CSV table of C-alpha atoms in Angstrom, one decimal:
chain,number,residue,atom,x,y,z
A,1,MET,CA,4.7,-14.7,43.0
A,2,ALA,CA,7.3,-12.1,43.4
A,3,GLY,CA,9.2,-11.0,40.4
A,4,VAL,CA,12.9,-11.9,40.0
A,5,GLN,CA,15.3,-9.1,39.0
A,6,THR,CA,17.6,-10.0,36.2
A,7,ASP,CA,20.4,-7.8,35.0
A,8,GLY,CA,18.7,-4.5,35.7
A,9,LYS,CA,15.7,-5.3,33.6
A,10,LYS,CA,12.1,-5.3,34.8
A,11,PRO,CA,11.3,-8.3,37.1
A,12,ILE,CA,10.0,-11.4,35.4
A,13,ASP,CA,6.7,-12.7,36.9
A,14,PRO,CA,5.9,-16.2,35.4
A,15,ILE,CA,2.3,-16.0,36.5
A,16,GLU,CA,1.8,-12.6,34.8
A,17,ILE,CA,3.4,-14.0,31.6
A,18,HIS,CA,1.1,-17.0,31.7
A,19,GLN,CA,-2.0,-14.8,32.1
A,20,LYS,CA,-1.0,-12.5,29.3
A,21,ALA,CA,-0.4,-15.4,27.0
A,22,LEU,CA,-3.7,-17.0,27.9
A,23,ASP,CA,-5.5,-13.7,27.3
A,24,ASP,CA,-4.0,-13.5,23.8
A,25,LEU,CA,-5.0,-17.1,23.1
A,26,VAL,CA,-8.6,-16.4,24.1
A,27,ASN,CA,-8.7,-13.2,22.0
A,28,VAL,CA,-7.3,-15.1,18.9
A,29,ASN,CA,-9.8,-17.9,19.4
A,30,SER,CA,-12.6,-15.3,19.5
A,31,LEU,CA,-11.6,-13.9,16.2
A,32,PHE,CA,-11.5,-17.4,14.7
A,33,THR,CA,-14.9,-18.2,16.1
A,34,ILE,CA,-16.3,-15.2,14.2
A,35,ALA,CA,-14.8,-16.7,11.0
A,36,VAL,CA,-16.6,-19.9,11.8
A,37,PHE,CA,-20.0,-18.2,11.8
A,38,VAL,CA,-19.2,-16.3,8.6
A,39,GLY,CA,-18.4,-19.6,7.0
A,40,LEU,CA,-21.6,-21.1,8.1
A,41,SER,CA,-23.5,-18.5,6.2
A,42,PHE,CA,-22.2,-20.0,3.0
A,43,ALA,CA,-23.7,-23.4,3.7
A,44,SER,CA,-27.1,-22.8,2.2
A,45,PRO,CA,-28.3,-25.3,-0.4
A,46,GLY,CA,-28.7,-24.4,-4.1
A,47,GLN,CA,-25.9,-21.9,-4.4
A,48,HIS,CA,-24.3,-21.6,-7.8
A,49,SER,CA,-20.6,-21.0,-8.2
A,50,LEU,CA,-19.1,-18.0,-10.1
A,51,GLU,CA,-17.9,-20.4,-12.8
A,52,ASN,CA,-21.4,-20.4,-14.4
A,53,ARG,CA,-21.0,-24.1,-15.3
A,54,PRO,CA,-23.4,-26.6,-13.7
A,55,GLU,CA,-20.6,-29.2,-13.1
A,56,CYS,CA,-18.7,-26.6,-11.0
A,57,ASP,CA,-21.6,-26.1,-8.6
A,58,ALA,CA,-21.1,-27.7,-5.2
A,59,ASP,CA,-23.1,-30.7,-4.2
A,60,PRO,CA,-25.0,-31.1,-0.9
A,61,GLY,CA,-22.1,-33.2,0.4
A,62,MET,CA,-19.7,-30.3,0.2
A,63,ALA,CA,-22.1,-28.1,2.1
A,64,MET,CA,-22.5,-30.8,4.8
A,65,ARG,CA,-18.7,-31.1,5.0
A,66,LEU,CA,-18.5,-27.3,5.4
A,67,ILE,CA,-20.9,-27.4,8.4
A,68,LEU,CA,-19.1,-30.4,9.9
A,69,TYR,CA,-15.7,-28.7,9.7
A,70,GLU,CA,-17.1,-25.5,11.0
A,71,VAL,CA,-18.7,-27.2,14.0
A,72,ILE,CA,-15.5,-29.1,14.8
A,73,SER,CA,-13.5,-25.9,14.5
A,74,PHE,CA,-15.9,-24.0,16.8
A,75,ALA,CA,-15.7,-26.9,19.3
A,76,CYS,CA,-11.9,-26.8,19.3
A,77,PHE,CA,-11.8,-23.0,19.8
A,78,LEU,CA,-14.3,-23.3,22.6
A,79,LEU,CA,-12.3,-26.0,24.2
A,80,SER,CA,-9.2,-24.0,23.9
A,81,SER,CA,-10.7,-20.9,25.3
A,82,LEU,CA,-12.5,-22.6,28.2
A,83,VAL,CA,-9.3,-24.5,29.2
A,84,ALA,CA,-7.3,-21.2,29.0
A,85,LYS,CA,-9.9,-19.4,31.2
A,86,THR,CA,-9.8,-22.3,33.7
A,87,LEU,CA,-6.0,-22.1,33.8
A,88,LYS,CA,-6.2,-18.3,34.5
A,89,VAL,CA,-8.4,-19.1,37.5
A,90,HIS,CA,-5.9,-21.7,38.5
A,91,LEU,CA,-3.1,-19.2,38.3
A,92,ASN,CA,-5.0,-16.7,40.4
A,93,ILE,CA,-5.9,-18.9,43.3
A,94,TYR,CA,-2.6,-20.5,44.1
A,95,GLN,CA,0.2,-18.9,46.1
A,96,GLU,CA,3.9,-18.7,45.2
A,97,ASP,CA,5.0,-21.8,47.0
A,98,GLU,CA,2.0,-23.8,45.7
A,99,PHE,CA,2.8,-22.6,42.1
A,100,LYS,CA,6.0,-24.7,42.2
A,101,GLN,CA,4.5,-28.0,43.4
A,102,TRP,CA,5.0,-30.8,40.9
A,103,HIS,CA,1.3,-31.9,40.6
A,104,LEU,CA,0.1,-28.3,40.0
A,105,LYS,CA,2.9,-27.8,37.5
A,106,LEU,CA,1.8,-31.0,35.7
A,107,GLY,CA,-1.8,-29.9,35.6
A,108,ARG,CA,-0.8,-26.5,34.4
A,109,GLY,CA,1.4,-28.0,31.7
A,110,PHE,CA,-1.4,-30.3,30.6
A,111,MET,CA,-3.9,-27.4,30.4
A,112,LEU,CA,-1.4,-25.2,28.5
A,113,TYR,CA,-0.7,-27.9,25.9
A,114,LEU,CA,-4.4,-28.9,25.6
A,115,SER,CA,-5.4,-25.3,25.0
A,116,ALA,CA,-2.6,-24.8,22.4
A,117,ILE,CA,-3.4,-28.1,20.6
A,118,ALA,CA,-7.1,-27.5,20.5
A,119,SER,CA,-6.5,-24.1,19.0
A,120,ILE,CA,-4.2,-25.6,16.3
A,121,VAL,CA,-6.7,-28.3,15.4
A,122,GLY,CA,-9.4,-25.6,15.2
A,123,VAL,CA,-7.2,-23.7,12.7
A,124,VAL,CA,-6.8,-26.8,10.6
A,125,PHE,CA,-10.5,-27.4,10.5
A,126,LEU,CA,-11.2,-23.8,9.9
A,127,ALA,CA,-8.8,-23.9,6.9
A,128,LEU,CA,-10.6,-27.0,5.6
A,129,SER,CA,-14.0,-25.3,5.9
A,130,MET,CA,-12.7,-22.2,4.1
A,131,ALA,CA,-11.5,-24.5,1.3
A,132,ASN,CA,-15.1,-25.7,1.0
A,133,VAL,CA,-16.4,-22.1,1.1
A,134,ILE,CA,-14.1,-21.4,-1.8
A,135,GLN,CA,-15.3,-24.4,-3.8
A,136,ILE,CA,-19.0,-23.4,-3.1
A,137,ARG,CA,-18.5,-19.8,-4.1
A,138,ILE,CA,-15.9,-20.0,-6.9
A,139,GLY,CA,-16.2,-23.5,-8.2
A,140,LYS,CA,-15.2,-27.0,-7.3
A,141,LEU,CA,-11.5,-28.0,-7.7
A,142,SER,CA,-12.6,-31.1,-9.6
A,143,CYS,CA,-14.0,-28.9,-12.5
A,144,GLY,CA,-10.6,-27.3,-13.0
A,145,SER,CA,-11.4,-23.7,-11.8
A,146,VAL,CA,-8.1,-21.8,-11.9
A,147,TYR,CA,-9.4,-19.3,-9.4
A,148,ALA,CA,-10.4,-22.0,-7.0
A,149,TYR,CA,-7.0,-23.6,-7.3
A,150,ARG,CA,-5.3,-20.3,-6.7
A,151,ALA,CA,-7.5,-19.4,-3.7
A,152,VAL,CA,-7.2,-22.9,-2.1
A,153,GLY,CA,-3.5,-23.0,-2.8
A,154,SER,CA,-2.9,-19.5,-1.2
A,155,LEU,CA,-5.0,-20.5,1.8
A,156,CYS,CA,-3.1,-23.7,2.3
A,157,GLY,CA,0.3,-22.1,1.9
A,158,ILE,CA,-0.4,-19.2,4.2
A,159,VAL,CA,-2.0,-21.4,6.9
A,160,LEU,CA,0.9,-23.9,6.7
A,161,LEU,CA,3.4,-21.1,7.0
A,162,ALA,CA,1.5,-19.6,10.0
A,163,LEU,CA,1.4,-23.1,11.7
A,164,PHE,CA,5.0,-23.7,10.9
A,165,ILE,CA,5.9,-20.5,12.8
A,166,TYR,CA,3.2,-20.8,15.6
A,167,VAL,CA,3.5,-24.5,16.6
A,168,PRO,CA,7.2,-24.7,17.5
A,169,SER,CA,7.2,-21.2,19.0
A,170,MET,CA,4.2,-22.0,21.2
A,171,PHE,CA,5.4,-25.4,22.3
A,172,TYR,CA,8.9,-24.0,23.1
A,173,ALA,CA,7.3,-21.1,25.1
A,174,ILE,CA,5.1,-23.5,27.1
A,175,TRP,CA,8.1,-25.8,27.7
A,176,LYS,CA,10.3,-22.9,28.7
A,177,SER,CA,7.6,-21.4,31.1
A,178,LEU,CA,7.1,-24.8,32.8
A,179,ASN,CA,10.8,-25.2,33.3
A,180,TYR,CA,11.5,-21.7,34.4
A,181,LYS,CA,13.8,-21.4,37.3
A,182,PRO,CA,14.4,-17.9,38.6
A,183,LYS,CA,18.0,-16.8,38.9
A,184,PRO,CA,19.0,-15.8,42.4
A,185,ASP,CA,19.4,-12.1,43.0
A,186,ARG,CA,23.0,-11.1,42.6
A,187,GLU,CA,24.8,-9.1,45.2
A,188,ASP,CA,26.3,-5.9,43.9
A,189,LYS,CA,30.0,-6.2,44.2
A,190,PRO,CA,32.1,-3.1,44.6
A,191,LYS,CA,34.2,-2.4,41.5
A,192,ALA,CA,38.0,-2.7,42.1
């Protein structure tokens, strides 16, 4: 798709913008996937918390929830990355006039939103699994561990702030890219 010149700036190519955004999404998902496998290493039975009180040690149910949340998180990041890669292929095989067809635009929008939503759900489950890692390593929240409360509270606060910034920005960018209409080239008028 040919770029559109706007006000003397570099031409905007919507396909290139989509491809860069998809590359970034896949890279971020890869980093989160690494965190998933690090979290899984803490799911071994019989670990004692740093509180040194038996009532603060995690039960097997917490380790099983950790594994469940990690698997769901991994599946969401995998879904997001595979959909993003599929969309990149989709962007590469269609020509400029086909790019604007409504059924392809609808499919592209569905894949963009699905990829973003899967990534967001993956982040939520990754945060839940990290809260379980904190309870396994530091001590359960139910035993009143101040350090566990601080760690889980910090994790929740930072993740919520990140999602508060990411979700509206991502959805607006997707909506804007799907509704992008290039401005026609302006004729240079002689100055009077």
